[in-house]
Each structure stands twice: as structure tokens, then as C-alpha cells.
Short mmCIF file of C-alpha atoms in Angstrom, two decimals:
data_model
loop_
_atom_site.label_atom_id
_atom_site.label_comp_id
_atom_site.label_asym_id
_atom_site.label_seq_id
_atom_site.Cartn_x
_atom_site.Cartn_y
_atom_site.Cartn_z
CA MET A 2 -120.61 95.89 123.13
CA THR A 3 -118.83 95.98 119.75
CA LEU A 4 -116.52 93.21 120.86
CA LEU A 5 -119.50 90.97 121.68
CA LEU A 6 -121.16 91.54 118.29
CA ALA A 7 -117.93 90.90 116.42
CA GLY A 8 -117.81 87.44 117.99
CA CYS A 9 -121.04 86.49 116.19
CA ALA A 10 -119.48 86.84 112.74
CA SER A 11 -118.20 83.44 111.67
CA SER A 12 -116.41 84.48 108.49
CA THR A 13 -115.47 87.49 106.46
CA ASN A 14 -116.11 85.63 103.18
CA PRO A 15 -119.44 86.45 101.54
CA PRO A 16 -121.66 83.52 100.53
CA PRO A 17 -121.24 82.25 96.95
CA ALA A 18 -123.29 83.99 94.29
CA TYR A 19 -126.57 82.33 93.32
CA HIS A 20 -126.65 80.91 89.82
CA PRO A 21 -130.09 79.69 88.72
CA SER A 22 -130.14 76.37 86.91
CA ARG A 23 -130.47 76.24 83.15
CA PRO A 24 -132.83 74.01 81.16
CA PRO A 25 -131.24 70.64 80.35
CA SER A 26 -129.70 69.99 76.95
CA ALA A 27 -131.46 67.70 74.48
CA GLN A 28 -128.88 64.97 75.19
CA ALA A 29 -129.39 65.28 78.96
CA VAL A 30 -133.17 65.01 78.51
CA LYS A 31 -132.76 61.90 76.38
CA GLU A 32 -130.50 60.25 78.96
CA GLY A 33 -132.73 61.35 81.87
CA ILE A 34 -135.88 60.00 80.21
CA ARG A 35 -134.14 56.65 79.71
CA LYS A 36 -133.00 56.55 83.36
CA GLY A 37 -136.44 57.49 84.63
CA ALA A 38 -138.23 54.96 82.43
CA ALA A 39 -135.89 52.22 83.68
CA GLU A 40 -136.47 53.23 87.33
CA VAL A 41 -140.26 52.89 87.04
CA LYS A 42 -139.94 49.88 84.72
CA LEU A 43 -141.65 51.35 81.65
CA SER A 44 -141.23 49.32 78.48
CA GLY A 45 -142.35 49.60 74.89
CA GLY A 46 -143.09 52.91 73.23
CA LEU A 47 -142.73 56.11 75.23
CA GLU A 48 -144.09 59.62 74.82
CA THR A 49 -142.73 62.84 76.32
CA SER A 50 -143.68 66.48 76.58
CA ALA A 51 -141.53 69.57 76.19
CA VAL A 52 -139.25 70.53 79.08
CA ARG A 53 -140.81 73.13 81.38
CA TYR A 54 -139.78 75.08 84.48
CA ALA A 55 -140.78 73.45 87.78
CA ASP A 56 -141.67 75.43 90.88
CA HIS A 57 -141.61 72.26 93.01
CA GLY A 58 -140.07 68.80 92.98
CA PRO A 59 -136.49 67.59 93.07
CA GLY A 60 -135.33 69.70 90.11
CA SER A 61 -135.83 73.08 88.49
CA TYR A 62 -137.05 71.69 85.15
CA PHE A 63 -139.14 68.67 84.18
CA ALA A 64 -140.59 66.75 81.25
CA CYS A 65 -143.68 64.56 81.35
CA LEU A 66 -143.34 60.88 80.44
CA ARG A 67 -145.80 58.04 79.73
CA GLN A 68 -146.06 54.80 77.78
CA SER A 69 -147.72 55.04 74.38
CA ASP A 70 -149.04 51.46 74.27
CA PRO A 71 -151.78 51.02 76.91
CA PRO A 72 -155.18 52.74 76.65
CA ALA A 73 -155.23 56.28 78.05
CA SER A 74 -157.20 55.23 81.14
CA ARG A 75 -154.44 52.77 82.14
CA ARG A 76 -151.48 54.99 81.31
CA PRO A 77 -149.78 56.51 84.37
CA THR A 78 -147.95 59.78 83.80
CA TYR A 79 -144.59 60.64 85.34
CA SER A 80 -142.49 63.77 85.72
CA VAL A 81 -138.74 63.51 85.07
CA PHE A 82 -136.77 66.27 86.86
CA PHE A 83 -133.49 68.00 85.98
CA ASP A 84 -131.15 70.68 87.32
CA ASP A 85 -129.04 71.91 84.42
CA ASP A 86 -127.95 68.68 82.67
CA THR A 87 -128.23 66.59 85.85
CA TYR A 88 -131.04 64.03 86.15
CA LYS A 89 -132.64 64.52 89.59
CA GLY A 90 -135.32 61.80 89.64
CA ILE A 91 -138.75 60.67 88.52
CA GLN A 92 -142.09 60.69 90.31
CA SER A 93 -145.77 60.32 89.49
CA SER A 94 -147.00 63.56 88.01
CA VAL A 95 -149.37 65.74 90.01
CA ILE A 96 -152.32 67.83 88.86
CA SER A 97 -150.41 71.12 89.07
CA GLU A 98 -147.92 69.90 86.44
CA ALA A 99 -150.79 69.57 83.92
CA CYS A 100 -149.06 66.79 81.99
CA GLU A 101 -152.37 65.53 80.57
CA ALA A 102 -152.89 68.89 78.81
CA GLU A 103 -149.45 68.87 77.19
CA PRO A 104 -148.87 67.86 73.55
CA TRP A 105 -147.11 64.47 73.50
CA VAL A 106 -144.41 63.38 71.05
CA PRO A 107 -142.94 59.90 70.57
CA PHE A 108 -139.65 59.35 72.35
CA ASN A 109 -136.88 57.73 70.29
#
């Protein structure tokens, strides 16, 4: 019986230790916002929110992004995702991200 169970073990090496991702650096956020804005073809003035932890989406952290020019009713909001300093993508924000309730600052 022991011989049969030993055959199920594929390796004696333990799995690598889990290291949770860190929030992105200010430079990584700046570069990620630029990449995301280009992907969704935003132009003109931009506004962003602070970086927050994400419990969903393609990355562990995100910042909200929108154009500052059009009226609020015609201003789609996006979420820009990061893992550490790596840009992971952009998507339309969802209600659970509460981007509309965040304080917005101009993006330079």
C-alpha cells in the first residue's frame, strides 16, 4: 500500500512561497495610466483617483481614470490595473469599484 501512495507524489520540492503583490510605484502608475488611456483612445485632460487594492480584475491594485473635458454625464470611467509595478490592463469600471465616489485629481 505504501508503495502505491508513494507513486502519487510527483516531486519532493515544495511549491514556491506566496508573495503578495505590492502597490505600484508612482512612476509605474504614471506609465500605466498613459498606456491605458492610449488603449481606450482617451485624449485631452485626464483625471485619476488614488491607487487602491482590488479584490477582482486582472491586477491586485487599480486606479480610476476618466477624461476631464466632457460633461460628467458623458464621461466614461475606467479602472487601470497593476500587479506590483506591472501594468495589467484597463477596463470599464464597475459599480463595486466606486470610482464615482473617489476624489479626482488632474493627471499630468
